[in-house]
Short mmCIF file of C-alpha atoms in Angstrom, two decimals:
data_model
loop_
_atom_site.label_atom_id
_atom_site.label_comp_id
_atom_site.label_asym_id
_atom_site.label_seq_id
_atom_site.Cartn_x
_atom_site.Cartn_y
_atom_site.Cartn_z
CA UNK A 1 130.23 121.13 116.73
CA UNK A 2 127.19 123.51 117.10
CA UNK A 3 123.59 123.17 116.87
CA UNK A 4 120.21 124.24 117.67
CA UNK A 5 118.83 122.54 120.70
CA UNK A 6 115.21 124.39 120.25
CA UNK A 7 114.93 123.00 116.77
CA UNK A 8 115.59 119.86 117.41
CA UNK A 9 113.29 119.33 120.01
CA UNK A 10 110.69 120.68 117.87
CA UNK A 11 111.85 117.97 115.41
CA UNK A 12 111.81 115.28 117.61
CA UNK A 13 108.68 116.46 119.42
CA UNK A 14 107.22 116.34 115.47
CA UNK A 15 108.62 112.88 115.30
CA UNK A 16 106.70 111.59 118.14
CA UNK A 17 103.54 112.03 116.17
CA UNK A 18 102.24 108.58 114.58
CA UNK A 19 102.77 109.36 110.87
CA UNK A 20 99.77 108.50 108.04
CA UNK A 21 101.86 107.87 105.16
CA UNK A 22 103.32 104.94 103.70
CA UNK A 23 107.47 104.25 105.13
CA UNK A 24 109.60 104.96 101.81
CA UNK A 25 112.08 102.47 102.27
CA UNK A 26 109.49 99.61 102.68
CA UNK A 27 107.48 100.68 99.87
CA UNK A 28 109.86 100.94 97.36
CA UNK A 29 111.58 97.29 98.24
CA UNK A 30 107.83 95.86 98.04
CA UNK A 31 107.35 97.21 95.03
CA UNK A 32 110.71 96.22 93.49
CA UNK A 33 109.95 92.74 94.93
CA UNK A 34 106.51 92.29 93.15
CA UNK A 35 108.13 93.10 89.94
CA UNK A 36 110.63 90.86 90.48
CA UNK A 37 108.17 87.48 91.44
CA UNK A 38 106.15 88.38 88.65
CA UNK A 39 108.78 88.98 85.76
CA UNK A 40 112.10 88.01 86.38
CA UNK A 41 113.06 84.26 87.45
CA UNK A 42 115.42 84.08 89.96
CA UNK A 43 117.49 81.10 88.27
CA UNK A 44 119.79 80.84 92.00
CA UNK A 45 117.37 79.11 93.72
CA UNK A 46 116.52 75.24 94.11
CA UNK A 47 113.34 76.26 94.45
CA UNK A 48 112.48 77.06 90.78
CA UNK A 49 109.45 74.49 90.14
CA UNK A 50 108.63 74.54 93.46
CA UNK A 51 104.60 75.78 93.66
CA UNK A 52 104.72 75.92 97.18
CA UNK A 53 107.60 77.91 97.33
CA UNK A 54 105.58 80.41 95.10
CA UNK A 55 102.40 80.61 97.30
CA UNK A 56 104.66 81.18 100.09
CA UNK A 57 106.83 83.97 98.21
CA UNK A 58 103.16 85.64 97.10
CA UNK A 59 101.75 85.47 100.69
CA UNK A 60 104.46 87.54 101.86
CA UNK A 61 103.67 90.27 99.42
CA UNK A 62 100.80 90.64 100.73
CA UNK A 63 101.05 90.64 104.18
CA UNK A 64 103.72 93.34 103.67
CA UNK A 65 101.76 95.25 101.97
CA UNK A 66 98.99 95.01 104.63
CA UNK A 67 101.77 96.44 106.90
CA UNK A 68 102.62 99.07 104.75
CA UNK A 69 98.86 100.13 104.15
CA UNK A 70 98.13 99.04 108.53
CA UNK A 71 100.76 101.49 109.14
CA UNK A 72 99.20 104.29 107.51
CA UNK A 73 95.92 105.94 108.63
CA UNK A 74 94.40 103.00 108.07
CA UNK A 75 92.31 100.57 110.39
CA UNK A 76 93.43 96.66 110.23
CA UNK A 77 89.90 95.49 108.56
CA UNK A 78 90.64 98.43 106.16
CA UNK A 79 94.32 96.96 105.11
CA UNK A 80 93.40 93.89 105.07
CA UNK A 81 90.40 94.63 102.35
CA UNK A 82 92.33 97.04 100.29
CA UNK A 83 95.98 94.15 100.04
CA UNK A 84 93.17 91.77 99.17
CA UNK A 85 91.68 93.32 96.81
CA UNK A 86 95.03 94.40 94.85
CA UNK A 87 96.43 90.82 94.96
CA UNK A 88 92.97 90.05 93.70
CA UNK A 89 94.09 92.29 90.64
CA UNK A 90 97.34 90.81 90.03
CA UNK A 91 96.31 88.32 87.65
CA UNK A 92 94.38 90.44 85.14
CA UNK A 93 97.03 93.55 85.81
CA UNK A 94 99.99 90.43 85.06
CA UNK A 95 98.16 89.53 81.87
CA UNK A 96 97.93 93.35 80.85
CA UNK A 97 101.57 93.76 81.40
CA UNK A 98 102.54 90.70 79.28
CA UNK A 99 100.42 92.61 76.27
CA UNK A 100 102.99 95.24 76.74
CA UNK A 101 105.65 93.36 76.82
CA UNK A 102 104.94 91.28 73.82
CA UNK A 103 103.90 95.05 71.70
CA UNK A 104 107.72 96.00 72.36
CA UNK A 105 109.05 92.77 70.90
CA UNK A 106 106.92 93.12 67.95
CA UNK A 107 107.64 96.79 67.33
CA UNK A 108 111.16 97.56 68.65
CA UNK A 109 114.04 95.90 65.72
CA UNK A 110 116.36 96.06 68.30
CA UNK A 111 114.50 93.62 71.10
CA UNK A 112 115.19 89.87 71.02
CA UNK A 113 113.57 88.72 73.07
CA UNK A 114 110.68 88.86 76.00
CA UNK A 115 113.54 88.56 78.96
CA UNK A 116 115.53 91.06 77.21
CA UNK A 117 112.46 93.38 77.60
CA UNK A 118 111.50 92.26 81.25
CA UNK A 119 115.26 91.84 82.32
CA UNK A 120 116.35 95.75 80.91
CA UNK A 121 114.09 97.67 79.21
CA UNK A 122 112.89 100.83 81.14
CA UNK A 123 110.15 101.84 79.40
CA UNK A 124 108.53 98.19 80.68
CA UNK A 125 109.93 98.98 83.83
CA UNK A 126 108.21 102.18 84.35
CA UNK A 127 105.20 101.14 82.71
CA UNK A 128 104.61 97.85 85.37
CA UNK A 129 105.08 99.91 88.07
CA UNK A 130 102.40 102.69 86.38
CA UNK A 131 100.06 100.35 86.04
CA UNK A 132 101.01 98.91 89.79
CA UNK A 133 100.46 102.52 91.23
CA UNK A 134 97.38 103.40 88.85
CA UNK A 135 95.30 99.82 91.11
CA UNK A 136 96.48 101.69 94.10
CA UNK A 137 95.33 104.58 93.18
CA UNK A 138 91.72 103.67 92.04
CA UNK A 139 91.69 101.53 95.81
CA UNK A 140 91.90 104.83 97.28
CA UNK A 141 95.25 104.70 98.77
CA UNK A 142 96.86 107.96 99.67
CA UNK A 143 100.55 109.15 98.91
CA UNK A 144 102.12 105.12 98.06
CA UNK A 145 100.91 105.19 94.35
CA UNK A 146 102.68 108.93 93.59
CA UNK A 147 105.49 107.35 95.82
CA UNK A 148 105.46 103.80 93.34
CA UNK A 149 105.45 106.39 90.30
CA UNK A 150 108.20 108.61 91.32
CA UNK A 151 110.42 105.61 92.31
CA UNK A 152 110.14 104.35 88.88
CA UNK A 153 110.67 107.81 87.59
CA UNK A 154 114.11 107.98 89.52
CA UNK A 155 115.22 104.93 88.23
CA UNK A 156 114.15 105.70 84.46
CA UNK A 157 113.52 109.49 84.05
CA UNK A 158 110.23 108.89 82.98
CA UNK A 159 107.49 110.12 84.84
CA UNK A 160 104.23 108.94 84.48
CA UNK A 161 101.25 109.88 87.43
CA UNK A 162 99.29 107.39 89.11
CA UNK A 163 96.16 108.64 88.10
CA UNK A 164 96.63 108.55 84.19
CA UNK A 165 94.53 106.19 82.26
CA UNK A 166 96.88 104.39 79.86
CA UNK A 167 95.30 101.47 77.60
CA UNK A 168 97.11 97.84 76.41
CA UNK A 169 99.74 97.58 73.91
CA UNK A 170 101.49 100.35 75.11
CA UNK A 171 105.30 101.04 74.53
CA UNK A 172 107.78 103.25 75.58
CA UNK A 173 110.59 103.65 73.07
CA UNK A 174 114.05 104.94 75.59
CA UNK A 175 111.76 106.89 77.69
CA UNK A 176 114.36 109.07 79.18
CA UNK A 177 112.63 112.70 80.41
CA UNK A 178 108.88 111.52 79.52
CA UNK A 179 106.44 113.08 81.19
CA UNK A 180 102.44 111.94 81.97
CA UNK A 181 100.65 114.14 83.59
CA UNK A 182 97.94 113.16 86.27
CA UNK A 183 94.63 113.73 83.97
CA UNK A 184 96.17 112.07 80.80
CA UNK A 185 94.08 109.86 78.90
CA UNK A 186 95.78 107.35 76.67
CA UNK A 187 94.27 104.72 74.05
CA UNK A 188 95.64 101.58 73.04
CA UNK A 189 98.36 100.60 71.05
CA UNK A 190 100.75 103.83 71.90
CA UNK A 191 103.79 104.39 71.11
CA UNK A 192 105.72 107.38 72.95
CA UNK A 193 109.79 108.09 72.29
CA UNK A 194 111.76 109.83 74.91
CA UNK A 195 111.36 113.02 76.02
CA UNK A 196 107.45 113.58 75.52
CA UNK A 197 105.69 115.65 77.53
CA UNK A 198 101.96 115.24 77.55
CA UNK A 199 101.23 118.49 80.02
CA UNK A 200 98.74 121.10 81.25
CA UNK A 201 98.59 124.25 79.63
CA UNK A 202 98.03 126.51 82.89
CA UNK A 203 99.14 125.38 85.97
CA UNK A 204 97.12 126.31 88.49
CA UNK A 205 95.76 124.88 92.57
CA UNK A 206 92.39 125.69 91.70
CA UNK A 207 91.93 123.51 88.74
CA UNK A 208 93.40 120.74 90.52
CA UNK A 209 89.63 118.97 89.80
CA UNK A 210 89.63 119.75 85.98
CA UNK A 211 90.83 117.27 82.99
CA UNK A 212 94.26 119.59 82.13
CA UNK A 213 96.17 116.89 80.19
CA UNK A 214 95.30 115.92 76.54
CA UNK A 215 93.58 112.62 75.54
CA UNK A 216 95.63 110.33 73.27
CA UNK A 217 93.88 108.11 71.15
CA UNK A 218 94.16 103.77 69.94
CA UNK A 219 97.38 103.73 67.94
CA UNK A 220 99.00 106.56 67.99
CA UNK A 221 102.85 107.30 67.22
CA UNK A 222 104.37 110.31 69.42
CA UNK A 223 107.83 111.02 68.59
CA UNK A 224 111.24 112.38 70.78
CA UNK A 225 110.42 116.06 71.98
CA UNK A 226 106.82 116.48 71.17
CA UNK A 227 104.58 118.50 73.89
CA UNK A 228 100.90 118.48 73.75
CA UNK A 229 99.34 120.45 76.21
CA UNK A 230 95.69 120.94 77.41
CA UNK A 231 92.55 119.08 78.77
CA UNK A 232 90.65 119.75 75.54
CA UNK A 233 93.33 118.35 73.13
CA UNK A 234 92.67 115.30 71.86
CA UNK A 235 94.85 113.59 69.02
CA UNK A 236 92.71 111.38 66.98
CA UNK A 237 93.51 107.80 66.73
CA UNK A 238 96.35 106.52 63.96
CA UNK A 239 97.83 109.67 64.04
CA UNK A 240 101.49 110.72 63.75
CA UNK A 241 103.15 113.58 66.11
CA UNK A 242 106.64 114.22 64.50
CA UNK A 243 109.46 115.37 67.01
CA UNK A 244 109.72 118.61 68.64
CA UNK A 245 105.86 120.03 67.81
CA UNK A 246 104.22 121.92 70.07
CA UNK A 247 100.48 121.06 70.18
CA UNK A 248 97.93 122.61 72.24
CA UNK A 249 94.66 122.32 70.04
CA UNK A 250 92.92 119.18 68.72
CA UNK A 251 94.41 116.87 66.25
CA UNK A 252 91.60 114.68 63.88
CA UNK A 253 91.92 110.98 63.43
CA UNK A 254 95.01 110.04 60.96
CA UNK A 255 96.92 112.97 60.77
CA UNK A 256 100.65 113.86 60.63
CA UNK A 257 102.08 116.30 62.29
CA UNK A 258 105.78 117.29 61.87
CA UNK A 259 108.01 120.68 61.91
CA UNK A 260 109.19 121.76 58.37
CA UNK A 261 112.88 122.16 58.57
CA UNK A 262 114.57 124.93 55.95
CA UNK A 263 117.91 124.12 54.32
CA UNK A 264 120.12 127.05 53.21
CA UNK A 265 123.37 126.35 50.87
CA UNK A 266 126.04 128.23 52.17
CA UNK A 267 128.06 129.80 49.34
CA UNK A 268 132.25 130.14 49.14
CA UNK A 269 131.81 133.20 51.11
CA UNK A 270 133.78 132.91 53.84
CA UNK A 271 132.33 133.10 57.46
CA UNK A 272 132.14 136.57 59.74
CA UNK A 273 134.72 136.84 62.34
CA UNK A 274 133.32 135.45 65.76
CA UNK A 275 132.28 138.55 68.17
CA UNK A 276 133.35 137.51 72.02
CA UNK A 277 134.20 134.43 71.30
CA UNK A 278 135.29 132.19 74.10
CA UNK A 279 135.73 128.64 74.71
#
């Protein structure tokens, strides 16, 4: 077995170095865990009806969070303001969530029921821990809301960035391969399929500062494949984006917009020989 002595030092000499960002592991599991005590009932425990048993569950969250946040570049008056004021949130952000959650039963045939959305529907999934990330985010935190938003986007494929604004009633339909980008301004009552990308048009470091992502407005459909680009797009509300359009310039209130597909009858001819073909 070989390896390089000199790098390793200057690894572990790197290592020694207090680190200012947020431990992955740790982050992740609190997050998971506040999703968890807020929508899914753990029906094992004897503890079910127990308020106590609560309280003690929700002080927990917060004092790891307030080790997360203390272990970052971050003083212990400073951590202990900034879990305060998120728990402070939780209410009002649970509330918010619950809107969701109740738009997806009433829209989506195939939903049942309100567990059926909490228990196993990633679109909700994604969505709490958005709006989880986005309180985060506007408290200033560095680095553990994009790390909240990409966990979710592992587990779901759909990637939404802390810093989007994203309204109530909003549902994700599948969700697989959707993408938010940071500057994104959506409305209320939304409804996004899988595989939308709501993107920049240039992508560049020195407009890092600049609105690059299109505004969505209340109650608008946006169906599988469609890309809108740009910081000056803005879809007006009640409109309709079919699947698969590109669009890059301004759409006004109550539109449709869809690609016309062209259907050709073949005749009896029959078909040319394949050139090269493999399988």
């Amino acid at each position: 077995m070989t390896y390089d002595l000199d790098f390793l030092k200057k690894l572990n000499k790197k290592q020694q170095i207090k680190c200012y960002f947020p431990n992955k592991t740790q982050s992740e599991k609190f997050v998971e865990d506040l999703f968890h005590f807020l929508f899914i009932t753990d029906t094992s425990t004897s503890f079910l009806q127990n308020i106590n048993f609560l309280i003690k569950h929700y002080k927990k969250l917060q004092e790891r969070l307030f080790y997360i946040l203390n272990n970052m570049n971050l003083s212990k008056i400073e951590a202990h303001n900034k879990s305060k004021c998120f728990f402070k949130i939780i209410p009002k952000l649970y509330q918010t969530l619950m809107i969701d959650a109740h738009e997806i039963l009433n829209f989506d045939p195939a939903a049942e029921s309100i567990e059926e959305i909490l228990l196993s529907y990633p679109g909700f999934f994604a969505t709490a821990l958005y709006r989880i990330a986005h309180q985060l985010w506007m408290l200033k935190i560095p680095i553990l809301p994009r790390l909240i938003t990409e966990y979710a986007h592992s587990k779901t494929g759909i990637d939404i960035h802390a810093s989007a604004k994203i309204g109530k009633a909003f549902v994700i339909d599948h969700g697989t391969g959707i993408v938010i980008g940071s500057s994104t301004k959506i409305g209320d009552k939304v409804k996004i399929y899988q595989g939308v990308t709501l993107g920049a048009i240039q992508v560049a470091k020195k407009l890092a500062n600049k609105k690059r992502h299109p505004t969505i407005e209340n109650q608008v459909i946006i169906y599988s494949g469609a890309t809108i680009l740009g910081g000056n797009t803005v879809i007006g509300h009640d409109s309709i984006i079919g699947g698969n359009v590109w669009v890059t310039n301004s759409i006004p209130p109550c539109s449709i917009v869809y690609q016309t597909n062209k259907i050709k009858m073949r005749d009896n001819s029959p078909f040319p020989d394949p050139i090269n073909y493999v399988i």
